[in-house]
Short mmCIF file of C-alpha atoms in Angstrom, two decimals:
data_model
loop_
_atom_site.label_atom_id
_atom_site.label_comp_id
_atom_site.label_asym_id
_atom_site.label_seq_id
_atom_site.Cartn_x
_atom_site.Cartn_y
_atom_site.Cartn_z
CA MET A 252 -0.41 12.36 -28.35
CA GLU A 253 2.02 10.07 -26.65
CA LYS A 254 2.93 12.98 -24.24
CA VAL A 255 -0.65 13.32 -23.37
CA LYS A 256 -0.85 9.68 -22.56
CA ARG A 257 2.31 9.80 -20.45
CA LEU A 258 1.06 12.80 -18.52
CA GLY A 259 -1.51 10.76 -16.66
CA THR A 260 1.02 8.13 -15.68
CA GLU A 261 4.04 10.33 -14.88
CA PHE A 262 2.11 13.23 -13.32
CA PRO A 263 -1.14 11.65 -12.09
CA ASN A 264 -2.07 14.70 -10.04
CA TYR A 265 -2.22 16.95 -13.11
CA PRO A 266 -5.43 17.28 -15.16
CA LEU A 267 -5.37 16.22 -18.74
CA PRO A 268 -5.49 19.02 -21.34
CA ALA A 269 -8.91 20.02 -22.54
CA SER A 270 -8.17 19.10 -26.08
CA VAL A 271 -5.48 18.22 -28.49
CA CYS A 272 -5.49 20.48 -31.60
CA VAL A 273 -4.35 19.10 -35.03
CA PHE A 274 -4.79 19.68 -38.66
CA SER A 275 -8.06 18.26 -40.04
CA ASN A 276 -6.57 15.19 -41.52
CA PHE A 277 -5.23 14.06 -38.13
CA ALA A 278 -8.64 14.14 -36.35
CA SER A 279 -9.01 10.35 -36.33
CA VAL A 280 -5.48 9.81 -35.03
CA VAL A 281 -6.33 11.84 -31.83
CA ARG A 282 -9.78 10.26 -31.57
CA ASP A 283 -8.41 6.78 -31.84
CA ASN A 284 -5.38 7.33 -29.42
CA ARG A 285 -6.42 9.72 -26.78
CA PRO A 286 -6.28 8.47 -23.16
CA SER A 287 -9.76 9.69 -22.30
CA PRO A 288 -12.77 11.00 -24.04
CA ASP A 289 -12.37 14.13 -21.71
CA VAL A 290 -9.50 15.08 -24.06
CA HIS A 291 -11.39 16.57 -26.90
CA VAL A 292 -10.34 16.33 -30.59
CA THR A 293 -9.90 19.84 -31.92
CA THR A 294 -9.05 20.64 -35.53
CA VAL A 295 -7.99 23.89 -37.15
CA SER A 296 -10.29 23.92 -40.19
CA ALA A 297 -11.81 26.06 -42.89
CA CYS A 298 -8.32 26.75 -44.61
CA PHE A 299 -6.39 27.68 -41.50
CA PRO A 300 -4.41 29.89 -40.90
CA THR A 301 -5.45 32.49 -43.60
CA SER A 302 -9.10 31.51 -44.20
CA GLN A 303 -8.49 32.24 -47.94
CA SER A 304 -10.46 29.91 -50.21
CA PHE A 305 -13.95 29.24 -51.44
CA LEU A 306 -16.65 28.93 -48.75
CA GLU A 307 -17.61 25.49 -50.21
CA VAL A 308 -14.03 24.26 -49.60
CA LYS A 309 -14.02 25.61 -46.09
CA LEU A 310 -17.39 23.95 -45.20
CA ARG A 311 -16.28 20.65 -46.68
CA GLU A 312 -13.14 20.70 -44.57
CA VAL A 313 -15.18 21.20 -41.55
CA GLU A 314 -17.60 18.42 -42.47
CA LEU A 315 -14.64 15.99 -43.02
CA SER A 316 -13.10 17.00 -39.73
CA ILE A 317 -16.32 16.25 -37.85
CA GLY A 318 -16.75 13.03 -39.66
CA ASN A 319 -13.33 11.91 -38.58
CA GLY A 320 -13.91 12.68 -34.88
CA ALA A 321 -13.47 16.41 -34.32
CA GLU A 322 -15.41 17.69 -31.33
CA GLU A 323 -14.09 21.26 -31.54
CA ILE A 324 -13.56 23.30 -34.67
CA ASP A 325 -11.23 26.35 -34.82
CA ILE A 326 -11.68 28.69 -37.75
CA VAL A 327 -10.16 32.08 -38.55
CA LEU A 328 -12.30 35.10 -39.08
CA ALA A 329 -12.29 35.98 -42.78
CA LEU A 330 -10.23 39.17 -42.52
CA ASN A 331 -10.39 39.87 -46.18
CA SER A 332 -14.05 40.36 -45.80
CA PHE A 333 -14.11 41.94 -42.34
CA LEU A 334 -11.39 44.47 -43.06
CA GLY A 335 -12.54 44.99 -46.68
CA GLY A 336 -15.84 46.48 -45.61
CA GLU A 337 -17.89 43.21 -46.16
CA LYS A 338 -18.57 42.52 -42.47
CA ASP A 339 -21.91 40.92 -43.23
CA LYS A 340 -20.19 38.39 -45.46
CA ALA A 341 -17.68 37.55 -42.69
CA ALA A 342 -20.54 37.01 -40.37
CA GLU A 343 -22.45 34.79 -42.92
CA GLU A 344 -19.40 32.63 -43.24
CA ILE A 345 -19.30 31.97 -39.49
CA LYS A 346 -23.02 31.24 -39.47
CA ALA A 347 -22.47 28.70 -42.27
CA VAL A 348 -19.75 26.89 -40.35
CA ARG A 349 -22.07 27.05 -37.23
CA LYS A 350 -24.73 25.29 -39.22
CA VAL A 351 -22.39 22.53 -40.25
CA CYS A 352 -21.18 22.12 -36.59
CA GLY A 353 -24.69 21.88 -35.26
CA ASN A 354 -25.17 22.07 -31.55
CA GLY A 355 -22.86 19.29 -30.53
CA VAL A 356 -19.60 20.60 -31.85
CA ILE A 357 -17.74 23.49 -30.08
CA LEU A 358 -16.96 26.35 -32.57
CA LYS A 359 -13.97 28.64 -31.83
CA VAL A 360 -13.41 31.71 -33.97
CA ILE A 361 -9.83 33.05 -34.17
CA LEU A 362 -9.88 36.83 -34.53
CA GLU A 363 -6.13 37.26 -35.35
CA THR A 364 -6.10 40.30 -33.09
CA GLY A 365 -2.58 41.29 -34.05
CA LEU A 366 -3.92 42.29 -37.55
CA LEU A 367 -6.93 44.20 -36.26
CA LYS A 368 -4.69 47.00 -34.75
CA THR A 369 -7.30 48.92 -32.77
CA PRO A 370 -9.35 48.06 -29.70
CA GLU A 371 -12.43 49.19 -31.53
CA LEU A 372 -11.87 46.61 -34.36
CA ILE A 373 -11.12 43.86 -31.89
CA TYR A 374 -14.30 44.58 -29.97
CA GLU A 375 -16.33 44.70 -33.23
CA ALA A 376 -14.86 41.39 -34.50
CA SER A 377 -15.56 39.80 -31.05
CA MET A 378 -19.22 40.80 -31.13
CA LEU A 379 -19.60 39.78 -34.74
CA ALA A 380 -18.16 36.31 -34.09
CA MET A 381 -20.28 35.69 -31.00
CA ARG A 382 -23.51 36.97 -32.63
CA SER A 383 -22.73 34.59 -35.45
CA GLY A 384 -22.62 31.49 -33.23
CA ALA A 385 -19.06 31.24 -31.90
CA ASP A 386 -18.80 29.25 -28.62
CA PHE A 387 -15.27 30.65 -28.01
CA ILE A 388 -13.43 33.60 -29.36
CA LYS A 389 -9.64 33.18 -29.61
CA THR A 390 -6.88 35.75 -29.97
CA SER A 391 -4.53 34.41 -32.58
CA THR A 392 -3.21 31.64 -34.89
CA GLY A 393 0.33 32.09 -33.74
CA LYS A 394 1.29 32.55 -37.33
CA VAL A 395 1.62 36.42 -37.53
CA ASP A 396 4.02 38.88 -35.95
CA VAL A 397 1.72 39.96 -33.09
CA ASN A 398 -0.25 37.26 -31.43
CA ALA A 399 -1.95 37.27 -28.01
CA THR A 400 -1.54 40.52 -25.93
CA PRO A 401 -3.13 41.41 -22.61
CA GLN A 402 -4.64 44.49 -24.23
CA ALA A 403 -6.50 42.37 -26.81
CA ALA A 404 -7.58 40.00 -24.05
CA ARG A 405 -9.04 42.77 -22.07
CA VAL A 406 -11.03 44.01 -25.06
CA MET A 407 -12.26 40.54 -25.91
CA CYS A 408 -13.37 39.64 -22.36
CA THR A 409 -15.16 43.02 -22.14
CA ALA A 410 -17.01 42.09 -25.41
CA ILE A 411 -17.86 38.62 -23.89
CA ARG A 412 -19.23 40.31 -20.82
CA ASP A 413 -21.27 42.74 -22.88
CA TYR A 414 -22.57 39.97 -25.06
CA TYR A 415 -23.63 37.91 -22.11
CA ALA A 416 -25.52 40.90 -20.84
CA GLU A 417 -27.17 41.25 -24.25
CA SER A 418 -27.97 37.58 -24.91
CA GLY A 419 -27.70 35.53 -21.67
CA ARG A 420 -25.30 33.15 -23.46
CA LYS A 421 -21.78 32.49 -22.02
CA VAL A 422 -19.04 32.49 -24.69
CA GLY A 423 -15.50 31.26 -23.83
CA PHE A 424 -12.15 33.00 -24.27
CA LYS A 425 -8.91 31.49 -25.51
CA ALA A 426 -5.58 33.23 -25.45
CA ALA A 427 -3.11 31.66 -27.79
CA GLY A 428 0.12 32.57 -29.64
CA GLY A 429 3.30 33.64 -27.96
CA ILE A 430 2.25 32.66 -24.39
CA SER A 431 5.30 30.83 -23.03
CA THR A 432 5.73 31.50 -19.24
CA ALA A 433 3.76 30.83 -16.12
CA GLU A 434 3.75 34.51 -15.56
CA ASP A 435 2.02 35.07 -18.88
CA ALA A 436 -0.53 32.55 -18.07
CA LEU A 437 -1.26 34.04 -14.71
CA GLN A 438 -1.82 37.43 -16.36
CA TYR A 439 -4.43 36.15 -18.69
CA TYR A 440 -6.09 34.18 -15.89
CA GLU A 441 -6.28 37.42 -13.75
CA ILE A 442 -7.77 39.34 -16.74
CA VAL A 443 -10.56 36.74 -17.13
CA ARG A 444 -11.19 36.64 -13.43
CA GLU A 445 -11.32 40.43 -13.12
CA ILE A 446 -13.61 41.04 -16.14
CA LEU A 447 -15.70 37.93 -16.39
CA GLY A 448 -15.53 36.39 -12.84
CA GLU A 449 -14.84 33.01 -11.26
CA GLN A 450 -17.49 31.23 -13.26
CA TRP A 451 -15.46 31.73 -16.47
CA LEU A 452 -12.28 30.10 -15.19
CA GLY A 453 -13.03 26.45 -15.88
CA LYS A 454 -12.01 24.72 -19.11
CA ASN A 455 -15.48 25.09 -20.56
CA LEU A 456 -15.03 28.79 -20.80
CA PHE A 457 -11.33 29.57 -20.54
CA ARG A 458 -8.45 28.07 -22.48
CA LEU A 459 -4.79 28.77 -23.08
CA GLY A 460 -2.73 27.54 -25.92
CA VAL A 461 0.05 25.55 -24.29
CA SER A 462 2.29 24.26 -26.99
CA ARG A 463 5.20 26.04 -25.31
CA LEU A 464 3.59 26.95 -21.97
CA GLY A 465 3.23 23.48 -20.52
CA ASN A 466 6.83 23.07 -19.29
CA SER A 467 6.89 26.56 -17.69
CA LEU A 468 3.58 25.94 -15.79
CA MET A 469 4.75 22.48 -14.57
CA SER A 470 8.13 23.90 -13.55
CA ALA A 471 6.43 26.71 -11.52
CA ILE A 472 4.20 24.20 -9.77
CA GLU A 473 6.98 21.67 -9.07
CA GLY A 474 9.59 24.27 -8.04
CA LYS A 475 12.13 22.78 -10.37
CA GLU A 476 12.80 22.64 -14.12
CA ILE A 477 10.46 20.28 -15.90
CA LYS A 478 11.00 19.34 -19.55
CA PHE A 479 8.03 17.17 -20.45
CA PHE A 480 6.43 18.83 -23.50
#
């Protein structure tokens, strides 16, 4: 949080990050210390990163997160249900979280694409999450062997395009996990631009996980090595 505060002072020409993502019990820390309300409070909730617990426990964690200031909630698709042939159960879980979030809290659903293996499963998971109320679909937790890949991004963005044609609702895309260079970031930017168009390139519809990426992006922009994050 201190680095986000310093960013506006030491690099005033740079935009602040869209959000700061923390575990649920730290939501109030971000809320009370952020330099601007434009920096959203995001929590990984509902028993992140495995999504393995009782639904009642997951929903209560989401409730507590929102009560402590979370404006964006990240959950993981229940892969035990989705891959175990209970896709309706996985969808109902997302719908239940959506209900707790209401209309004022952004809901991101992490697909954990590295565990889905095939483009067909990634596409199906994307459509399921969006039809169940996700505002964003996100590639990965960063906690498994295979995280964000350009191939998964292309499938997800294609699903977003198809869902928009189906519903008229724009859903955002977030690539996260293993993205560490400016070249990586540019590749995902170009995938979104190519498949979804310029209107998807703002922070309201396109995000990157930048826990390791920030220094690389700033170094590329400044033309010298920056070690800020």
